[in-house]
PDB file of C-alpha atoms in Angstrom:
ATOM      1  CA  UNK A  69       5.122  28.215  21.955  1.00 56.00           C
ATOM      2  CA  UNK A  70       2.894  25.172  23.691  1.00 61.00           C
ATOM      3  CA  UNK A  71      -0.313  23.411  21.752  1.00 62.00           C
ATOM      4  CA  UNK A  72      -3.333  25.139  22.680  1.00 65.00           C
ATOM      5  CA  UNK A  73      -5.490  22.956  24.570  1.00 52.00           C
ATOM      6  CA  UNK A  74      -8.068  22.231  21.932  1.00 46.00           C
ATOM      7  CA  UNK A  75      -9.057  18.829  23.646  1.00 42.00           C
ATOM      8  CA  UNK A  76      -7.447  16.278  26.531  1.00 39.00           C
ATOM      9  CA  UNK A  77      -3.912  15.115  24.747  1.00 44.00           C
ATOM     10  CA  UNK A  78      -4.557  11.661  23.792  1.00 56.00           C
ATOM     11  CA  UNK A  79      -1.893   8.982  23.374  1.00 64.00           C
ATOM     12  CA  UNK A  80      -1.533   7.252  20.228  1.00 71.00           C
ATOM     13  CA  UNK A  81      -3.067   3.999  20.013  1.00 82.00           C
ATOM     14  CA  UNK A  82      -1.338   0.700  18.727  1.00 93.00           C
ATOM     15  CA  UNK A  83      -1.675  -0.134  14.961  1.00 96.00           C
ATOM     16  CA  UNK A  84      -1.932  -3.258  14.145  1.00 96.00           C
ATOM     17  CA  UNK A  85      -2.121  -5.238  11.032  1.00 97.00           C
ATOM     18  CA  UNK A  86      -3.110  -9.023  10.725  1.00 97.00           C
ATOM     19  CA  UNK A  87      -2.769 -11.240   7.945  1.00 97.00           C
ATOM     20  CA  UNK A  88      -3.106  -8.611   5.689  1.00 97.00           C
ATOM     21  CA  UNK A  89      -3.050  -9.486   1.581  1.00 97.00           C
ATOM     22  CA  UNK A  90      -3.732  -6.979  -1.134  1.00 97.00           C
ATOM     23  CA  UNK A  91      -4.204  -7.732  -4.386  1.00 95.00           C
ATOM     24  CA  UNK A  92      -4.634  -6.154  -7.794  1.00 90.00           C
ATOM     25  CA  UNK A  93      -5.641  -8.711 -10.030  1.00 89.00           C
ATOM     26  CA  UNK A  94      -3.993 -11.548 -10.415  1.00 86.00           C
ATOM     27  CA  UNK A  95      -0.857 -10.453  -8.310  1.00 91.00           C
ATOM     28  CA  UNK A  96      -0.400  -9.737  -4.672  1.00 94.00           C
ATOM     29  CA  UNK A  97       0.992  -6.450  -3.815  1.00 96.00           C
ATOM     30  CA  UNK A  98       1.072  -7.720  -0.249  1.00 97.00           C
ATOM     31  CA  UNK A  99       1.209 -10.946   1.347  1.00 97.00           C
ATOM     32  CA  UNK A 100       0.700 -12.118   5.197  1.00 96.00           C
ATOM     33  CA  UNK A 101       1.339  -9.453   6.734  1.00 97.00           C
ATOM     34  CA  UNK A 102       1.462  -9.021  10.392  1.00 97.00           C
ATOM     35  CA  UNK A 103       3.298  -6.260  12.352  1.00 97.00           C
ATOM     36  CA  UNK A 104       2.362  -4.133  15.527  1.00 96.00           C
ATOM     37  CA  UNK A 105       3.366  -0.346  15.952  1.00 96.00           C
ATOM     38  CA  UNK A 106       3.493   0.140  19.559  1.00 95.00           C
ATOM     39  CA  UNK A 107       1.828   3.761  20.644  1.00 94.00           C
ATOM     40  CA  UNK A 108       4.824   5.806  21.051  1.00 94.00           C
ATOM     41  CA  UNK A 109       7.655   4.113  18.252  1.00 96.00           C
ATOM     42  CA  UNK A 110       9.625   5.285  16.064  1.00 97.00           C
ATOM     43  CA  UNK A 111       9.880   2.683  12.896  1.00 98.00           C
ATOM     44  CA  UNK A 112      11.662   2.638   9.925  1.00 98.00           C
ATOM     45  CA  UNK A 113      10.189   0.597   6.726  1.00 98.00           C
ATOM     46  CA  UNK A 114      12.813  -0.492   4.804  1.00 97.00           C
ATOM     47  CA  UNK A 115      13.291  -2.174   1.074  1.00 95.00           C
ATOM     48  CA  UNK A 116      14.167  -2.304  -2.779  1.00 93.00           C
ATOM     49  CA  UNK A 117      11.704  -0.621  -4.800  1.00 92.00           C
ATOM     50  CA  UNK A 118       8.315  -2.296  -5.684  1.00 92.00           C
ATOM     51  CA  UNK A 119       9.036  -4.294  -2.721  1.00 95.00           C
ATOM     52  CA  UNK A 120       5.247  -2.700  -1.627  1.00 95.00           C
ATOM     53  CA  UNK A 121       5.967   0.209   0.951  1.00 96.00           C
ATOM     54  CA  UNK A 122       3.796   2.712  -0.084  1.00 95.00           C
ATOM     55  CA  UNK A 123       0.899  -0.081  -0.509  1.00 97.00           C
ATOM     56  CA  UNK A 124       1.793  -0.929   2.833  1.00 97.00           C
ATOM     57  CA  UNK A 125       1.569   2.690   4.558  1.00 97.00           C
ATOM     58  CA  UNK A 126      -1.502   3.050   2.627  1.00 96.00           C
ATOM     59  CA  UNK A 127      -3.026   0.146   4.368  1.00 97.00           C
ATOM     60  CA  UNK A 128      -2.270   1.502   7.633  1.00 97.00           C
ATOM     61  CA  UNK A 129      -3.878   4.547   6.432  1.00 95.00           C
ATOM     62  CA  UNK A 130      -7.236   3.148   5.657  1.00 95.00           C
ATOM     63  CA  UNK A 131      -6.654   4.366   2.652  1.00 94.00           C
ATOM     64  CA  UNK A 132      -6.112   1.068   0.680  1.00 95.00           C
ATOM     65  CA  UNK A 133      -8.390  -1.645   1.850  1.00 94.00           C
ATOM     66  CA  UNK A 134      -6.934  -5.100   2.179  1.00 96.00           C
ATOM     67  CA  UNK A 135      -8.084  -7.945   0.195  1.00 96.00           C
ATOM     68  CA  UNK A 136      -7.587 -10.157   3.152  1.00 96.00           C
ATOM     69  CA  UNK A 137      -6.635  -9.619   7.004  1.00 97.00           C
ATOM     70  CA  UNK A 138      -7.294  -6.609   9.263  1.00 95.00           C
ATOM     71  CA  UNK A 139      -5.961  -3.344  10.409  1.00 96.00           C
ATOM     72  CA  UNK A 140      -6.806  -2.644  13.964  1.00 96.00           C
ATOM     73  CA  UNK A 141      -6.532   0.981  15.354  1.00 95.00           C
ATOM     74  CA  UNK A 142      -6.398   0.509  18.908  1.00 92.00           C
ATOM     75  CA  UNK A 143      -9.190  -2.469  19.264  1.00 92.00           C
ATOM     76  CA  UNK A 144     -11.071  -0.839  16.752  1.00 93.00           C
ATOM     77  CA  UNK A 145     -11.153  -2.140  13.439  1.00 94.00           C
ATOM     78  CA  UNK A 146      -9.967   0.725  10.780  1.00 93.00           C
ATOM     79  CA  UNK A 147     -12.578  -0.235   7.902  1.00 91.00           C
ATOM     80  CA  UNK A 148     -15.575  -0.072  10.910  1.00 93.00           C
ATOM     81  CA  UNK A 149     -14.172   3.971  11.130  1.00 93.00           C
ATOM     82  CA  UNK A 150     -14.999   6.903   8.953  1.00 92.00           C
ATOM     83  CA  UNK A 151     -12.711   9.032   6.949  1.00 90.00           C
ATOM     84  CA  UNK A 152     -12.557  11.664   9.299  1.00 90.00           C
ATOM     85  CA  UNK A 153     -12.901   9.643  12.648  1.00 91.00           C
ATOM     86  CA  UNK A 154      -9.235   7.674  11.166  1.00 93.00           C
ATOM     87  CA  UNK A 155      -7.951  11.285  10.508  1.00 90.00           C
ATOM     88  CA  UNK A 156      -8.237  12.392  13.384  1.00 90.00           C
ATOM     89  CA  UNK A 157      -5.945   9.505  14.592  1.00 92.00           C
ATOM     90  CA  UNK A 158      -3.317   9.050  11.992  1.00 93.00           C
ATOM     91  CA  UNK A 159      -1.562  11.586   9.777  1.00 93.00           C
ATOM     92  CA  UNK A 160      -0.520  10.498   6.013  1.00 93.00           C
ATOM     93  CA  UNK A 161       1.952  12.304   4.026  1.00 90.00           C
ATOM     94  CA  UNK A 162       2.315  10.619   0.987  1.00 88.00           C
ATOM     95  CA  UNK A 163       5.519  10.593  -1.528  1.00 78.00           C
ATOM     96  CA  UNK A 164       4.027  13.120  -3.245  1.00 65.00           C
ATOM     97  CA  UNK A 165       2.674  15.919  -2.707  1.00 62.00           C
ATOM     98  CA  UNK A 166       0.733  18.299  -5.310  1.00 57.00           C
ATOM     99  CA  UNK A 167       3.019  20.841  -5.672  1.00 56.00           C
ATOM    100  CA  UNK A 168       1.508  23.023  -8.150  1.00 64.00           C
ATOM    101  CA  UNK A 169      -1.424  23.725  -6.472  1.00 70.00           C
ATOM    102  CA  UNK A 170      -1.115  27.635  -5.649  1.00 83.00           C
ATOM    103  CA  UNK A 171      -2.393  27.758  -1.760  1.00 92.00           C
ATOM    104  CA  UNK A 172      -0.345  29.460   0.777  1.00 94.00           C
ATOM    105  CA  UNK A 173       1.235  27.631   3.620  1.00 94.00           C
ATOM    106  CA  UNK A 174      -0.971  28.982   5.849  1.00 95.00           C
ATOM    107  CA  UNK A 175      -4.178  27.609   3.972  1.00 94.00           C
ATOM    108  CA  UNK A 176      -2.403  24.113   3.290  1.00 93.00           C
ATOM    109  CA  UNK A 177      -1.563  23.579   6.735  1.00 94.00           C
ATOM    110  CA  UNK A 178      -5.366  25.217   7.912  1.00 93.00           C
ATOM    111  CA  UNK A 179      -6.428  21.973   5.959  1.00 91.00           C
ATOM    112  CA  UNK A 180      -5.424  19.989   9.010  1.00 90.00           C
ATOM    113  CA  UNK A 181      -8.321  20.970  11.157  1.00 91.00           C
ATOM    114  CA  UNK A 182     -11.102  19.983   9.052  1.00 88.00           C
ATOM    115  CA  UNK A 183     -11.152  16.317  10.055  1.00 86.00           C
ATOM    116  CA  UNK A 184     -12.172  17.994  13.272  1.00 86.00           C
ATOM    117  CA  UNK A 185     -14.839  20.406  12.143  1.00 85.00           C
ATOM    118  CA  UNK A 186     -15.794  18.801   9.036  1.00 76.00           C
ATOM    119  CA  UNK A 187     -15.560  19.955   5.342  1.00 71.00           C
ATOM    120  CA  UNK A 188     -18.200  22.821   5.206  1.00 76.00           C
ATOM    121  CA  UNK A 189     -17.719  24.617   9.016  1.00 76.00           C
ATOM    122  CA  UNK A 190     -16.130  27.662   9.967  1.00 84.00           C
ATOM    123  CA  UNK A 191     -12.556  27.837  11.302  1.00 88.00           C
ATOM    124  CA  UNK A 192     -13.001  28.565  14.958  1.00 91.00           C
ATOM    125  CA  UNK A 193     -10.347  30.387  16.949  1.00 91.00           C
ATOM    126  CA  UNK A 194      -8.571  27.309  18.515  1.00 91.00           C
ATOM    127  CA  UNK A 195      -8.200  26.323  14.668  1.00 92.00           C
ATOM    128  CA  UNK A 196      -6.572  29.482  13.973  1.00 93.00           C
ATOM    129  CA  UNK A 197      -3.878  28.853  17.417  1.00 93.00           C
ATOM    130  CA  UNK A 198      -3.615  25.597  16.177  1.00 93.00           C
ATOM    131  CA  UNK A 199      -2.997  26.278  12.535  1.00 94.00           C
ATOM    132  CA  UNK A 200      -0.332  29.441  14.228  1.00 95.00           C
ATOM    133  CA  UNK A 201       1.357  26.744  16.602  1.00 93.00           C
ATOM    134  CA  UNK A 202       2.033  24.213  13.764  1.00 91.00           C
ATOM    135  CA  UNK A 203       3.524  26.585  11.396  1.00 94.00           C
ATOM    136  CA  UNK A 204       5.400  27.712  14.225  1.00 93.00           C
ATOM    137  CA  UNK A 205       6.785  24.375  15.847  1.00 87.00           C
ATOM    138  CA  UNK A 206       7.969  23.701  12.102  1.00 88.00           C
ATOM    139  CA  UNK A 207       9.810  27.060  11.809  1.00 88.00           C
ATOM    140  CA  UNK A 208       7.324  28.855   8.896  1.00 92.00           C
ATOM    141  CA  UNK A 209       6.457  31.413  10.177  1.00 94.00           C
ATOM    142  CA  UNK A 210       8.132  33.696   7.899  1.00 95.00           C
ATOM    143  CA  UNK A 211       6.735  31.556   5.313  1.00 95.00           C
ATOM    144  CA  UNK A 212       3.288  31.317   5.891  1.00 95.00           C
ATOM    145  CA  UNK A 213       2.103  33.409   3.131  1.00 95.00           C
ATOM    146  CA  UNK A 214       4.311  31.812   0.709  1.00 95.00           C
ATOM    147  CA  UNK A 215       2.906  29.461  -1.755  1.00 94.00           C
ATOM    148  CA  UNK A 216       3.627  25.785  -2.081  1.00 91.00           C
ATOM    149  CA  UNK A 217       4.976  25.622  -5.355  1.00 91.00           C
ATOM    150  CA  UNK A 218       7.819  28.629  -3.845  1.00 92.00           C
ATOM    151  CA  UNK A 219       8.793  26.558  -1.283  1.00 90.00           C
ATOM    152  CA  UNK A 220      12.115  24.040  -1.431  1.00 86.00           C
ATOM    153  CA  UNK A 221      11.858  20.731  -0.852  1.00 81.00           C
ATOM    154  CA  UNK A 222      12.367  20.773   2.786  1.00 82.00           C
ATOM    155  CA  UNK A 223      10.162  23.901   3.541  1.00 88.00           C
ATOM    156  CA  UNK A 224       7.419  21.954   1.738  1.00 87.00           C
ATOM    157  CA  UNK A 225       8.021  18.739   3.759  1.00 85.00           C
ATOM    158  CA  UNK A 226       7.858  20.699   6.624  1.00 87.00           C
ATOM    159  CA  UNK A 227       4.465  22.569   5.484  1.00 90.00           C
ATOM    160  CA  UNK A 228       2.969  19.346   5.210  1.00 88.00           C
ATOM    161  CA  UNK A 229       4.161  17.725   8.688  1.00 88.00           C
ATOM    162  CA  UNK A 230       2.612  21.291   9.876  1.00 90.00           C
ATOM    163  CA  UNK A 231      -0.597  20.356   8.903  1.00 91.00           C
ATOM    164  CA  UNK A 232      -0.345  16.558  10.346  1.00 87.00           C
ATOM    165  CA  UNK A 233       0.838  18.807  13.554  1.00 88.00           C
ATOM    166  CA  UNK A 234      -3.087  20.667  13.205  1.00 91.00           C
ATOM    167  CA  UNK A 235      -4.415  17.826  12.673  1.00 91.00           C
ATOM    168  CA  UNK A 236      -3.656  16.293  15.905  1.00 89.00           C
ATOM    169  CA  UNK A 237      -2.923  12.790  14.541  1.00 90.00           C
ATOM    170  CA  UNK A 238      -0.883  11.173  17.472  1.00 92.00           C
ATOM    171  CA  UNK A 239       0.432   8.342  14.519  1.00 95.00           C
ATOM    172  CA  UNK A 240       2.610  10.098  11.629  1.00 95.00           C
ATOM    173  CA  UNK A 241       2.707   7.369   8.501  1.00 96.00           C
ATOM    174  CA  UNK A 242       5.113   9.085   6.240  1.00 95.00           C
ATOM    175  CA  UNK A 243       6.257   7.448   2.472  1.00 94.00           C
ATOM    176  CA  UNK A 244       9.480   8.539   1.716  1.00 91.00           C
ATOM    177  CA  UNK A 245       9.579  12.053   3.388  1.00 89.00           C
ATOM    178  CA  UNK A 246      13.347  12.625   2.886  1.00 86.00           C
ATOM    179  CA  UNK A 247      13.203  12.209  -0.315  1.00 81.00           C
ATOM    180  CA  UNK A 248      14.682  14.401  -3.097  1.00 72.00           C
ATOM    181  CA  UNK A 249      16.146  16.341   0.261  1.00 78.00           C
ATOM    182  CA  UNK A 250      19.691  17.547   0.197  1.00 82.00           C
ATOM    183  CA  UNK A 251      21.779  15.853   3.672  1.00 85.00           C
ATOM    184  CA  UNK A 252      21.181  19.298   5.661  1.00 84.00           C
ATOM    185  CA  UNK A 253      17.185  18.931   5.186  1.00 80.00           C
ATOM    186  CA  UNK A 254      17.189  15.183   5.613  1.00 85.00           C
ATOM    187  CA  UNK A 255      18.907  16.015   9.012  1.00 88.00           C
ATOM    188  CA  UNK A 256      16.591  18.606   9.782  1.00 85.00           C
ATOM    189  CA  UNK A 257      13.609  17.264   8.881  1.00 85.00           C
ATOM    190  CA  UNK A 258      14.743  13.978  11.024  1.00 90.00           C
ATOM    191  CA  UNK A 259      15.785  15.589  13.608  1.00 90.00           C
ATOM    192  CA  UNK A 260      12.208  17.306  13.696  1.00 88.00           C
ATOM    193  CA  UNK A 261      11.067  13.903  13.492  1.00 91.00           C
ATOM    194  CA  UNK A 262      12.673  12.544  16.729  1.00 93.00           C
ATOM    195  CA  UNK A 263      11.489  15.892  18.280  1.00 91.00           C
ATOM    196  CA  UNK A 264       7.967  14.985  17.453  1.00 90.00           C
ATOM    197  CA  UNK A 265       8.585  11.102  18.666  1.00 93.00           C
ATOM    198  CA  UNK A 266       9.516  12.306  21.934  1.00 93.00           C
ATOM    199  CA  UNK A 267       6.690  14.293  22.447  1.00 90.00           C
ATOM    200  CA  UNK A 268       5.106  10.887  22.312  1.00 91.00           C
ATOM    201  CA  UNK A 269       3.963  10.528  18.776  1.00 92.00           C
ATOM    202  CA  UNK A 270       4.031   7.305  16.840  1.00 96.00           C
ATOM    203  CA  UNK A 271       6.148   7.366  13.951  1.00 96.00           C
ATOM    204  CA  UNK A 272       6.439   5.287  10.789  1.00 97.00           C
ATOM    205  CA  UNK A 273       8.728   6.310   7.511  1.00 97.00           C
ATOM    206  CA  UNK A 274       9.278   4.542   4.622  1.00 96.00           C
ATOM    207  CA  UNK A 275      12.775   5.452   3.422  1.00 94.00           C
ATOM    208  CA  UNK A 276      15.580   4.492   0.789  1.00 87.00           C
ATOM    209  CA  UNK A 277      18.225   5.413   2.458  1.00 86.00           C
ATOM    210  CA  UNK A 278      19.806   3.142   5.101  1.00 89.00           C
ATOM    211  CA  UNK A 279      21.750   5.679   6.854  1.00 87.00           C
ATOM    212  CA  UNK A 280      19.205   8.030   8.194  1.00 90.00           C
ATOM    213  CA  UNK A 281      17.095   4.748   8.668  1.00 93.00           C
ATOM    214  CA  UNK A 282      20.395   3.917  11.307  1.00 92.00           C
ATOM    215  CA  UNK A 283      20.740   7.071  12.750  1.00 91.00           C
ATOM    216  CA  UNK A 284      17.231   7.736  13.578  1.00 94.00           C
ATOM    217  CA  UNK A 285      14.826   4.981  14.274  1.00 97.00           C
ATOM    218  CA  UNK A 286      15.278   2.387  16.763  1.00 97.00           C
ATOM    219  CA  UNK A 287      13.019   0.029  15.193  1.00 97.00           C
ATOM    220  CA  UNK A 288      12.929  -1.640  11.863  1.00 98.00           C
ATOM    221  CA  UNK A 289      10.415  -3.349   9.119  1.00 98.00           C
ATOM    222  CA  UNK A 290      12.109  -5.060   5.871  1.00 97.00           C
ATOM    223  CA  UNK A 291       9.578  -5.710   2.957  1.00 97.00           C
ATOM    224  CA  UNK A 292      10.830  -7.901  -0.155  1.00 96.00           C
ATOM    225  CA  UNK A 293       8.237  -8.861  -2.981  1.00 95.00           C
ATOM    226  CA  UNK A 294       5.579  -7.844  -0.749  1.00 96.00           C
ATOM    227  CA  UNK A 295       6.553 -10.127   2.523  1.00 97.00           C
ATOM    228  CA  UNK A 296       7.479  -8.502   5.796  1.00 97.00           C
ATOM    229  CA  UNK A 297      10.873 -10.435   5.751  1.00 97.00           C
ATOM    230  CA  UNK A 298      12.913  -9.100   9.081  1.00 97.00           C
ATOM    231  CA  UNK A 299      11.543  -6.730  11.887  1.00 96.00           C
ATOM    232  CA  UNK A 300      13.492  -5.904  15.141  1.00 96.00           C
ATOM    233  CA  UNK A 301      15.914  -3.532  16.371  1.00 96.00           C
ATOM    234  CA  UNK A 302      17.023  -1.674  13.403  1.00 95.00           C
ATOM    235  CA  UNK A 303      20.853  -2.644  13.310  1.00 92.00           C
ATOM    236  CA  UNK A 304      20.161  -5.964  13.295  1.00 93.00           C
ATOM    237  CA  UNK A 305      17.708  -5.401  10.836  1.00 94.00           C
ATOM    238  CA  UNK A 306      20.465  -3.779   8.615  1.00 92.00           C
ATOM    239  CA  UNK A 307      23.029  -6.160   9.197  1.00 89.00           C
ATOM    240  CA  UNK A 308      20.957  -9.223   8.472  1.00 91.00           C
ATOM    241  CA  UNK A 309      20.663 -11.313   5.674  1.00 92.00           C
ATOM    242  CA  UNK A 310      16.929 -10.593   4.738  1.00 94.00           C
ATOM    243  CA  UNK A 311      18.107  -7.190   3.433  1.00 92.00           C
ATOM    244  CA  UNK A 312      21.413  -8.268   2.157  1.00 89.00           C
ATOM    245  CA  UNK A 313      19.020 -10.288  -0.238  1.00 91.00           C
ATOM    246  CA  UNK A 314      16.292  -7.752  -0.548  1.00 91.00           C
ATOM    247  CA  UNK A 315      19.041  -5.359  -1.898  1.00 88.00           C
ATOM    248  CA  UNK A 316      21.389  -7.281  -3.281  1.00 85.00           C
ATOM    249  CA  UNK A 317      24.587  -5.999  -0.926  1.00 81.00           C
ATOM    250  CA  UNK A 318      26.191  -7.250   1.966  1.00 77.00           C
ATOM    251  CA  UNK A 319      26.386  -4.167   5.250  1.00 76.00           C
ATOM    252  CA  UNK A 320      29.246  -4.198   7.430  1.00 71.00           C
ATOM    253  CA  UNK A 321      30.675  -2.272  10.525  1.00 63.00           C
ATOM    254  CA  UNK A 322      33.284  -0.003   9.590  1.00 57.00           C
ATOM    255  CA  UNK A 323      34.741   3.489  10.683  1.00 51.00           C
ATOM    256  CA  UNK A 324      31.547   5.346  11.757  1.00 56.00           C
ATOM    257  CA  UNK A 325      30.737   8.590   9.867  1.00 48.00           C
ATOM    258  CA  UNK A 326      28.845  11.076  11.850  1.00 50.00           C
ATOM    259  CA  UNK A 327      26.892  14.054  10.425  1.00 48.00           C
ATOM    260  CA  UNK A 328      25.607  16.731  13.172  1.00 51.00           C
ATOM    261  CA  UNK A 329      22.963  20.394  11.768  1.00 51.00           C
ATOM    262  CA  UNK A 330      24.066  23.025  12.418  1.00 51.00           C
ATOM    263  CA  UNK A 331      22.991  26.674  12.757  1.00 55.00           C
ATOM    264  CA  UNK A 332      22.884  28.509   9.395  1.00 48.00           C
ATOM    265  CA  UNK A 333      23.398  31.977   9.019  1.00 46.00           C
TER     266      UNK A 333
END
């Protein structure tokens, strides 16, 4: 099933952040800052805990102001932007998601399309296609009317990328989406991630593990104590010595350990 054409497809703009500090208090949560994410990458963000990811995605977000520096959306400077105007650009699924919160699928990912019609307007029909699409491209469609708090982990990962999907954001800023996942959903829910890539979204995870981070994304970005310590091609990322002291372990080649989805019954 294709997108309905709601609107011209527009490509994702660059992101970029410049000089950025934030602070709370006395301490900086971020420091210096400066990174670019090209329209149309795939990036993972990389380090220890505390080392200021989620802060970071947040930032990007226009969600979390900085104290110092800029984030640029395109030439257009995210804090000049409204709420809805920076939705409509780029998607944020946080680490977690409110779980409990009994609305179906359908209504969850429905929730998508209001940075395009505002809070307090009717649901047109393109809504409704693009709400059906989303759900479908995911593979929920048996699911719809299920509940969040029913779903697995993966089914609800996938509920929320759904509504990213109606909300036509071409940038994806995801904090630690794989997480809590079993290796089958990681897989999946990367692989639906590369999918989504290709279709020329931009794409920017925060993740723990340094496998999928290998596997999947061609590009890395290494925090440690709030500096953006090693950026580049993500191997050499990995095998570098910033994250050998961000992490406190030393990555080598060896005998390469491949892990391929399958079909399940």
């Amino acid at each position: 099933m294709t997108a309905p054409a709601s609107s011209p497809v527009e490509l994702p703009a660059a992101l970029h952040a410049n000089g950025v500090r934030v602070e709370r208090g006395s301490k900086a949560l971020l420091d210096d800052i400066t990174l670019t994410l090209s329209a149309g990458s795939m990036t993972v963000l990389l380090g220890p805990n505390g080392a200021g990811k989620t802060t970071l995605i947040r930032v990007l977000a226009g969600i979390v102001p900085p104290t110092k520096g800029s984030i640029l959306l395109g030439t257009a400077p995210l804090q000049s932007l409204s709420r809805s105007a920076i939705a409509r650009k780029c998607a944020y699924l946080p680490q977690q998601m409110g779980t409990d919160f009994e609305i179906c699928v359908e209504d969850a990912v429905a929730l998508g399309r209001y940075a395009h019609i505002g809070s307090w307007a009717a649901m047109r029909r393109i809504d409704y296609e693009l709400v059906n699409w989303a759900i479908e491209r995911v593979g929920l469609t048996s699911l719809r009317q299920r509940t969040i708090p029913t779903l697995s982990g993966g089914e609800r990962q996938r509920a929320f990328i759904a509504r990213a999907l109606a909300q036509e954001a071409p940038i994806l800023l995801l904090d630690e989406p794989i997480a809590a996942l079993d290796i089958g959903r990681q897989i999946d829910l990367m692989g639906l991630l590369k999918e989504l890539n290709a279709e020329g979204r931009t794409v920017l995870a925060a993740l723990h593990d340094l496998r999928p981070a290998l596997d999947f994304f061609p590009d890395a970005l290494l925090l440690d104590a709030g500096r953006l310590t090693a950026q580049g091609p993500t191997s050499e990322v990995i095998q570098g010595q910033p994250l050998a002291a961000a992490f406190g372990v030393k990555v080598r080649r060896a005998e390469q350990i491949c892990f391929d989805s399958i079909e399940r019954p």
